[in-house]
Short mmCIF file of N, CA and C in Angstrom, two decimals:
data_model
loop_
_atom_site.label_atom_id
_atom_site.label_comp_id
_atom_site.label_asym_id
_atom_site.label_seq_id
_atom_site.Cartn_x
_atom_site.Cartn_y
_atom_site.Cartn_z
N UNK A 135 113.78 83.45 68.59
CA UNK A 135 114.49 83.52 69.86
C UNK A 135 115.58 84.60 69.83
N UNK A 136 116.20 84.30 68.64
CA UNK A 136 117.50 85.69 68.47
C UNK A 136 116.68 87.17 68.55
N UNK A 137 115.67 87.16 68.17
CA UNK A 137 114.44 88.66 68.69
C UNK A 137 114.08 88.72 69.81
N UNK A 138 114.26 88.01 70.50
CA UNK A 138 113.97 88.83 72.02
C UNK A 138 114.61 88.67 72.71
N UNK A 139 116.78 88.24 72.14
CA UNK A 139 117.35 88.10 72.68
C UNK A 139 117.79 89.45 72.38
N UNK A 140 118.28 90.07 71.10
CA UNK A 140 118.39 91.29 70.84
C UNK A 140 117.78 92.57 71.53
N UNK A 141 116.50 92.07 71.91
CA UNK A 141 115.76 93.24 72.84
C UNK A 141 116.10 93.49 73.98
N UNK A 142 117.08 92.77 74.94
CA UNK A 142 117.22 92.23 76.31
C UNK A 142 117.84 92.99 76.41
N UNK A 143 118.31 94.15 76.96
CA UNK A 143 119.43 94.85 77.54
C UNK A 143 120.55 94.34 77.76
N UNK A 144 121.57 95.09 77.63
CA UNK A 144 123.15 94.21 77.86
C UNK A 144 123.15 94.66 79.86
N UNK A 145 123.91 94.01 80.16
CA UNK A 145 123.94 94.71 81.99
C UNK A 145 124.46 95.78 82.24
N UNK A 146 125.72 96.45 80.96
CA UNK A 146 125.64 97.74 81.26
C UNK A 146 124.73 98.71 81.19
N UNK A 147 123.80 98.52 79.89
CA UNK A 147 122.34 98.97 80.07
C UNK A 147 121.62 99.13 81.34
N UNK A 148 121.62 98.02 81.44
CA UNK A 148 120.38 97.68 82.65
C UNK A 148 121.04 98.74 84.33
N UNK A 149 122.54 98.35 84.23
CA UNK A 149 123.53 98.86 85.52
C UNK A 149 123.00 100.46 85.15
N UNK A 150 123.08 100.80 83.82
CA UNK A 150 123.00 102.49 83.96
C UNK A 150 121.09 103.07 84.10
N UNK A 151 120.15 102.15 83.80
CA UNK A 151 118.84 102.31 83.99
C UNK A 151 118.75 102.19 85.09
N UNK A 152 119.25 101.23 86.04
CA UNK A 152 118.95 100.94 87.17
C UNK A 152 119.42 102.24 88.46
N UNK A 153 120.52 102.92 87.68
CA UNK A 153 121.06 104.03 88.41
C UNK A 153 120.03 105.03 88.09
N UNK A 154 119.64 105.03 86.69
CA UNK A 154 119.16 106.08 86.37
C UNK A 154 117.71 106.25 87.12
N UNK A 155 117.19 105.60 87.56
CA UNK A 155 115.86 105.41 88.24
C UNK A 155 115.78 105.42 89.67
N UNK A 156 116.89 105.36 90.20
CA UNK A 156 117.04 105.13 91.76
C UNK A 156 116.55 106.30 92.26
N UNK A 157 116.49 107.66 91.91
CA UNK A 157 115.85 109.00 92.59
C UNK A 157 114.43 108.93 92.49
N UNK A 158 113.92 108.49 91.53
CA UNK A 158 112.81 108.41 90.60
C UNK A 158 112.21 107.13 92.11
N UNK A 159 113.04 105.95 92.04
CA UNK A 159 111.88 105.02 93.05
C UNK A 159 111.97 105.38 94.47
N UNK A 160 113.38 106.09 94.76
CA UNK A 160 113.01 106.99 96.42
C UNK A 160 111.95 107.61 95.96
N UNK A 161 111.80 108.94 95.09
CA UNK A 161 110.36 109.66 95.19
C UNK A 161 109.10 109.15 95.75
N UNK A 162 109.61 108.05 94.47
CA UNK A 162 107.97 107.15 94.94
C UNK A 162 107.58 106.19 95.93
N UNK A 163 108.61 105.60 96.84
CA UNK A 163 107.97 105.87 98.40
C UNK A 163 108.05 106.99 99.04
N UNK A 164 108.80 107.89 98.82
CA UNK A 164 108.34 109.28 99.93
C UNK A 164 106.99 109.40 99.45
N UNK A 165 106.63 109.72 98.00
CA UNK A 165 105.20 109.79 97.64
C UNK A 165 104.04 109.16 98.18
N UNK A 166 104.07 107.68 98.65
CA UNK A 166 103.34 106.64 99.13
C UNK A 166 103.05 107.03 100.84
N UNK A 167 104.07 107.73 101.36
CA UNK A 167 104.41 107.59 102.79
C UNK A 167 103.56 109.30 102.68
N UNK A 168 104.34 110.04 102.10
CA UNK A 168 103.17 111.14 101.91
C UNK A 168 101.50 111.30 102.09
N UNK A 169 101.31 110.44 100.43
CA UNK A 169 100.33 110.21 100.72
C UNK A 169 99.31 109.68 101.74
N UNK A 170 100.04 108.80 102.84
CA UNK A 170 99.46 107.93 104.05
C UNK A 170 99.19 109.42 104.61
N UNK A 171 100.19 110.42 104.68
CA UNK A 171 99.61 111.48 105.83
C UNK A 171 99.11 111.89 105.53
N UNK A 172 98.79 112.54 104.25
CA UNK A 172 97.72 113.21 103.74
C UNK A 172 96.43 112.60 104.60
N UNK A 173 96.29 111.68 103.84
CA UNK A 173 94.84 110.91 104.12
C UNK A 173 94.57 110.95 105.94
N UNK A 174 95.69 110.74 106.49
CA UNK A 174 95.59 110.20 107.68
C UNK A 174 94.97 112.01 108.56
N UNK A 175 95.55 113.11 107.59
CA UNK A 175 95.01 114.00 108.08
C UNK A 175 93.82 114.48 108.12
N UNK A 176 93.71 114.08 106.95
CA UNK A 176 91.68 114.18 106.27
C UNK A 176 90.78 113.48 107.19
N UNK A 177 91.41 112.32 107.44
CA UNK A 177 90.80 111.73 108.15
C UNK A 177 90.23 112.25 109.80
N UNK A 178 91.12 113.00 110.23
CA UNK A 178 91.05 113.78 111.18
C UNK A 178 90.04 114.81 110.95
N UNK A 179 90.08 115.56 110.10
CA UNK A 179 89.30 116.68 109.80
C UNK A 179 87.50 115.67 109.67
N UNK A 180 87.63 114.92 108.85
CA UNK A 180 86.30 113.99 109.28
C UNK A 180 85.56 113.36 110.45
N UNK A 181 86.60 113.39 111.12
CA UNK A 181 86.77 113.44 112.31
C UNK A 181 85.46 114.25 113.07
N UNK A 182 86.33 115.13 112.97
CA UNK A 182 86.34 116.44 113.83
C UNK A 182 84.85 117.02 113.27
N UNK A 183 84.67 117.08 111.92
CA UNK A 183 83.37 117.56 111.18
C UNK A 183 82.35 116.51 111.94
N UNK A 184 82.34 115.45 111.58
CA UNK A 184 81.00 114.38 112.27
C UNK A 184 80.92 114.81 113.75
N UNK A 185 81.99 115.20 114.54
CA UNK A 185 81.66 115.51 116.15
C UNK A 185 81.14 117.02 115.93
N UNK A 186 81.87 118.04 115.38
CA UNK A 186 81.13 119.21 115.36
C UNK A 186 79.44 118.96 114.44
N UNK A 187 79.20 118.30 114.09
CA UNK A 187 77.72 118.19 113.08
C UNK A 187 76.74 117.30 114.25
N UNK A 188 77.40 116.68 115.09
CA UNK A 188 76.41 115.85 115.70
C UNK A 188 76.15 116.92 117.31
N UNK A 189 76.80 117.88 117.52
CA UNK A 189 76.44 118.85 118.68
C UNK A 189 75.20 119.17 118.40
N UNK A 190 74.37 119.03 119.37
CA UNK A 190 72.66 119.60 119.64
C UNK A 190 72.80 121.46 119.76
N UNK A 191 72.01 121.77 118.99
CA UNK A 191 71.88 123.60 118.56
C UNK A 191 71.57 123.57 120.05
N UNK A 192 70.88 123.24 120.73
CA UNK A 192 70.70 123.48 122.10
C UNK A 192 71.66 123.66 122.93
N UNK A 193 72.71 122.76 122.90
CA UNK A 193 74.01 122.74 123.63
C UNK A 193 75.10 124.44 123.52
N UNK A 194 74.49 124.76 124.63
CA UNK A 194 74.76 126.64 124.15
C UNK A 194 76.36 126.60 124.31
N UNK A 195 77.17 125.77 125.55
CA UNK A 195 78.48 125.37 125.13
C UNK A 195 79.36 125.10 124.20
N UNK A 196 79.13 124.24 123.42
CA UNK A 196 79.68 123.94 122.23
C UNK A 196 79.00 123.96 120.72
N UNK A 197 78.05 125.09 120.93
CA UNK A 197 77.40 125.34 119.75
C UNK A 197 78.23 125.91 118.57
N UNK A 198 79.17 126.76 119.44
CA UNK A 198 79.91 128.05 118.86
C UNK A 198 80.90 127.24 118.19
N UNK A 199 81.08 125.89 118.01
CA UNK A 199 81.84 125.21 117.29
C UNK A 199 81.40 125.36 115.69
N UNK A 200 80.07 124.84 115.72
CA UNK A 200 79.92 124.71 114.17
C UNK A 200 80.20 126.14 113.56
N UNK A 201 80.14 127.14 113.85
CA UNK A 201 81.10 127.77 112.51
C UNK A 201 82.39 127.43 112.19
N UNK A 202 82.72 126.71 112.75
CA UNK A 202 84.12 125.61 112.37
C UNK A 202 83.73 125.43 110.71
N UNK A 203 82.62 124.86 110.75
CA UNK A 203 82.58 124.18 109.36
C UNK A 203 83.52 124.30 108.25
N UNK A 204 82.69 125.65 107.57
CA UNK A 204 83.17 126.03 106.90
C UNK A 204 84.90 125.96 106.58
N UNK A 205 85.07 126.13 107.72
CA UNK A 205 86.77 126.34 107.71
C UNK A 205 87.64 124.54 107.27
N UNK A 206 86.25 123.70 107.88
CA UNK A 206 87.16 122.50 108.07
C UNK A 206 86.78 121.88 106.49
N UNK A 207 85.73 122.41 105.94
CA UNK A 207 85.53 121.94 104.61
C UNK A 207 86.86 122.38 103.78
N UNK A 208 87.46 123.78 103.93
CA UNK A 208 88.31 124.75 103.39
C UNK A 208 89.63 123.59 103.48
N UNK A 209 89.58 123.19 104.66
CA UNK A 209 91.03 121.97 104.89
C UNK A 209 91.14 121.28 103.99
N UNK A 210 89.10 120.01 104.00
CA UNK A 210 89.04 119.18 103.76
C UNK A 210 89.37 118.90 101.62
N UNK A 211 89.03 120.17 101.35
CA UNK A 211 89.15 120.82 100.24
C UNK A 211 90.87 120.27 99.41
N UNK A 212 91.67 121.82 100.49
CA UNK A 212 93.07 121.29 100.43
C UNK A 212 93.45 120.36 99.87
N UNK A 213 93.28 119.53 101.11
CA UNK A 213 93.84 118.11 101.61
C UNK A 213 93.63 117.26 100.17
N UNK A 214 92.48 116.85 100.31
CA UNK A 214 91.86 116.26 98.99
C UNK A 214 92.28 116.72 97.18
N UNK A 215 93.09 117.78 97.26
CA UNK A 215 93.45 117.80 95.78
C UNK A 215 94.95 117.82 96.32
N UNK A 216 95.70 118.20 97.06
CA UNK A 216 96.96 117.50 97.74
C UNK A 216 97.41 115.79 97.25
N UNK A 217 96.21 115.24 97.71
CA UNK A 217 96.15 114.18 97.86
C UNK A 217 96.21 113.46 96.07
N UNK A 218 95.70 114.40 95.45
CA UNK A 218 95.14 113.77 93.85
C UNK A 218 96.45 114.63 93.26
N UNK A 219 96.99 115.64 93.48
CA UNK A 219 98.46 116.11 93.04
C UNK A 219 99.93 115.35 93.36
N UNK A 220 99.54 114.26 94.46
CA UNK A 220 100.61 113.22 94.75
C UNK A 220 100.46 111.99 94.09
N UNK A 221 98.59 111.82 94.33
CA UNK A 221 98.71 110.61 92.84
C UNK A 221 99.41 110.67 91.53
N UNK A 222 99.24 111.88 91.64
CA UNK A 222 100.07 112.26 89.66
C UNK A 222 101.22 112.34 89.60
N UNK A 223 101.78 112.56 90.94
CA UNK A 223 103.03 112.86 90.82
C UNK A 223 103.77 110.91 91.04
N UNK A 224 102.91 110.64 91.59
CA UNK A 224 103.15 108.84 91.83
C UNK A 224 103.15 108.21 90.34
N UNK A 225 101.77 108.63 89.98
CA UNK A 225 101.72 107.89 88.44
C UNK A 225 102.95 108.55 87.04
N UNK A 226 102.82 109.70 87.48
CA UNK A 226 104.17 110.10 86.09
C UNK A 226 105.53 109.54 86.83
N UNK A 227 105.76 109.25 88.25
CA UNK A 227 107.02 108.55 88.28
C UNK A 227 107.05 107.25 88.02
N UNK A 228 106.18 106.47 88.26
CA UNK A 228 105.95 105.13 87.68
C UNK A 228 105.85 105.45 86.26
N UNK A 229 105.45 106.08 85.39
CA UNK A 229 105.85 106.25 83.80
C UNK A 229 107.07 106.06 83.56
N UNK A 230 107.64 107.01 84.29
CA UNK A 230 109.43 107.48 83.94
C UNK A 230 110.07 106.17 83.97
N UNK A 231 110.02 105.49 85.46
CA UNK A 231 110.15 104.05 85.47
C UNK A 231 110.18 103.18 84.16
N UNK A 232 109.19 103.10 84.01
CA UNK A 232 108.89 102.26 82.77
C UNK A 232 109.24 102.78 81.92
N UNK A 233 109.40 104.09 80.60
CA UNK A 233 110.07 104.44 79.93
C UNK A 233 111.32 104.24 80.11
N UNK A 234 111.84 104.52 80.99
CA UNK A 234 113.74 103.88 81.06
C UNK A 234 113.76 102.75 81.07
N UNK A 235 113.03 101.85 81.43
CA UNK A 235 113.15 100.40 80.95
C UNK A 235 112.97 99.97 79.99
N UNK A 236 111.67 100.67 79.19
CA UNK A 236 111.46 99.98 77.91
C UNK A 236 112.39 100.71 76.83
N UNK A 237 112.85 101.66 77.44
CA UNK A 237 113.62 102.47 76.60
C UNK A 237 114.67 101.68 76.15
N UNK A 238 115.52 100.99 77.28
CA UNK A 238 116.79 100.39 77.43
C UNK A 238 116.42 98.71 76.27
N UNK A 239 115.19 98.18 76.68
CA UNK A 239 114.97 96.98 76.47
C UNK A 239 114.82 97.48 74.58
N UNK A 240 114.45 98.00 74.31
CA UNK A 240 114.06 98.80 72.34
C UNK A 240 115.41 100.00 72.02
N UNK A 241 116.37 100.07 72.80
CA UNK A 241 117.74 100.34 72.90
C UNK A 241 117.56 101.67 71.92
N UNK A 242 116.76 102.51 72.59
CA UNK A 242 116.06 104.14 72.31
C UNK A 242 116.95 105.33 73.45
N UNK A 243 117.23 106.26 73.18
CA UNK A 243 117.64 107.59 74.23
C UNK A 243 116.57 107.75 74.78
N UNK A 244 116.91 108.10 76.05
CA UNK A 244 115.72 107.71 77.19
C UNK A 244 115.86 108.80 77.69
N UNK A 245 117.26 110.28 77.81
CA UNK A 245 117.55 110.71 79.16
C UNK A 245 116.31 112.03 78.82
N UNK A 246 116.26 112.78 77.77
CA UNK A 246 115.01 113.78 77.54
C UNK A 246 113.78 113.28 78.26
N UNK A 247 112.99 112.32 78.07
CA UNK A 247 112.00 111.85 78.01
C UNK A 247 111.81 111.35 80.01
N UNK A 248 112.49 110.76 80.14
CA UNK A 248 113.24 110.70 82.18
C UNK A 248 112.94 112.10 82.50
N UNK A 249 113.84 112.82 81.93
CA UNK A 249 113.95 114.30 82.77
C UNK A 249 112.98 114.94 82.45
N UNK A 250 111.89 114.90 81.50
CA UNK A 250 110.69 115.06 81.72
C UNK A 250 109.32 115.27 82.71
N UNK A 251 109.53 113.70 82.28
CA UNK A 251 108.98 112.98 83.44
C UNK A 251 109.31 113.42 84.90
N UNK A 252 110.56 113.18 85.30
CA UNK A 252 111.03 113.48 86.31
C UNK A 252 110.69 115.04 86.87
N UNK A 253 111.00 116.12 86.16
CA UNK A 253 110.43 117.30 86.26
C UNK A 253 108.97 117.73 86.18
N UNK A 254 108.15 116.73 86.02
CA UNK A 254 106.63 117.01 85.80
C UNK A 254 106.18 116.03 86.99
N UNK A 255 106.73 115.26 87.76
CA UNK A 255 106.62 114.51 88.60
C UNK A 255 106.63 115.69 89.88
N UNK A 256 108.13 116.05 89.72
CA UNK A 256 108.28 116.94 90.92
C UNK A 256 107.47 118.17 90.99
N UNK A 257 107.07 118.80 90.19
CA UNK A 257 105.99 120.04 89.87
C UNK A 257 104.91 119.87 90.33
N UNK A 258 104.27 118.00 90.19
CA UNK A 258 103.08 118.03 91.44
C UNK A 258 102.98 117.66 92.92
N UNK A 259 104.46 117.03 92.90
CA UNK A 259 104.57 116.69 94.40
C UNK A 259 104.50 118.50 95.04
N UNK A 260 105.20 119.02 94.51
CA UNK A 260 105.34 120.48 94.95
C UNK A 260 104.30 121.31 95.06
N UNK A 261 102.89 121.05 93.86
CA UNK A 261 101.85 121.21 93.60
C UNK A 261 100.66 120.84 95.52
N UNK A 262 101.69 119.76 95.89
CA UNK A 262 100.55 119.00 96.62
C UNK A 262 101.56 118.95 97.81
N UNK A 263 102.66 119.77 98.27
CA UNK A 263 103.09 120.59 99.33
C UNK A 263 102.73 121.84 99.77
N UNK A 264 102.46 122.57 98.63
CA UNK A 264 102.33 123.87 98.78
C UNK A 264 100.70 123.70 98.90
N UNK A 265 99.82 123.07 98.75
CA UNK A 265 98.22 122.38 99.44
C UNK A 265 98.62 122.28 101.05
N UNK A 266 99.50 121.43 101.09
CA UNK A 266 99.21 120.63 102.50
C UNK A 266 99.73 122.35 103.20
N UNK A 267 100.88 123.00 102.90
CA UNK A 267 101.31 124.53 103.82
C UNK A 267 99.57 125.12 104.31
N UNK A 268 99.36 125.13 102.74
CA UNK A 268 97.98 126.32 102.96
C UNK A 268 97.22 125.46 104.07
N UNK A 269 96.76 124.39 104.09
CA UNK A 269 96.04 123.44 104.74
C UNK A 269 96.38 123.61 106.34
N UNK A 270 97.87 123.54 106.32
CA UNK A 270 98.42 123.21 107.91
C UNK A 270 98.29 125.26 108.59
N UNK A 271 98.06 126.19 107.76
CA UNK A 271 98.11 127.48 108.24
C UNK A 271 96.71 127.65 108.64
N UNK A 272 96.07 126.86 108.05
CA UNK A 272 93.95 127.07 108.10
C UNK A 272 94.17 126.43 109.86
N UNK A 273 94.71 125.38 109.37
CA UNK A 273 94.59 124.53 110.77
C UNK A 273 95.21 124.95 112.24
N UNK A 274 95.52 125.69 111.90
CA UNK A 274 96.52 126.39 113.25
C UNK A 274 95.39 127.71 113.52
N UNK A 275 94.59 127.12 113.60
CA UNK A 275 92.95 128.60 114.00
C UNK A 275 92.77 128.06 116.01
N UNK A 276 91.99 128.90 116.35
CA UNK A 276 91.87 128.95 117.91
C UNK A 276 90.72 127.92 118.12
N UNK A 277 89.50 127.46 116.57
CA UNK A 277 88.87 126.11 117.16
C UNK A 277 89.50 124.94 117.37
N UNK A 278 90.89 125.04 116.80
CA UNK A 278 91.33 123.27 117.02
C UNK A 278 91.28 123.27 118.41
N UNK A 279 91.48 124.38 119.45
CA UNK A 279 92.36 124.00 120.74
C UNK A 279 91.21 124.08 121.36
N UNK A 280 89.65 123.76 121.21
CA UNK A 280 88.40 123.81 121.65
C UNK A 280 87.99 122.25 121.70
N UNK A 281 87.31 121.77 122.62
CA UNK A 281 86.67 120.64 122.73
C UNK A 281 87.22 119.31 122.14
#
């Protein structure tokens, strides 16, 4: 019992982990809320692909859509590793998380190993902003404002 009382963090511990992580768990709902748009945009572009794919070649009106394609695959592309550059950036902040805790709880220096984390976290959220820019510049073409 005295062993896993020893392991327990004292509350100043815990008071300075708990600070130390507070940027770290904002990230990771902006990350979550991110991610919803991501998807929610893809989703659009799927959208938009199944209505441009189901136009009849006959339909001499809105034929001139499907060379869209290409372009909306180019989005759908984007979007989709956007989307897998925010997972990572979700999952190494949930690491960091947990390293400062278990760090605190096995009473180890934690702040290298955080700022790590923390900096390799932000490198893919940034990774999977600078996706969604390229993504939102494709998307600003003269077929969106068609049909």
């Amino acid at each position: 019992m005295n062993d896993l009382l020893s392991l327990a963090p004292s509350l100043d511990q815990l008071s300075r982990i708990i600070g130390s992580v507070a940027a770290p768990a904002f990230l990771l709902g902006a990350v979550a809320a991110f991610i919803s748009v991501l998807i929610s945009r893809i989703n659009r572009i799927i959208d938009r692909s199944q209505f441009i794919h189901s136009i009849n070649d006959a339909d001499r009106e809105r034929s001139y859509l499907k060379a869209d394609i290409p372009r909306l695959k180019r989005r759908a592309e984007l979007l989709n590793r956007a989307v897998l550059y925010a997972t990572i950036c979700a999952i190494v902040t949930s690491l960091l998380i947990i390293v400062a805790f278990v760090s605190a709880m096995l009473h180890l220096s934690h702040e290298y190993g955080v700022a790590i984390f923390f900096i390799l976290a932000l490198a893919f959220f940034l990774l999977s902003l600078i996706d969604l820019a390229r993504e939102t510049r494709i998307g600003l073409h003269d077929f969106d404002h068609h049909a």
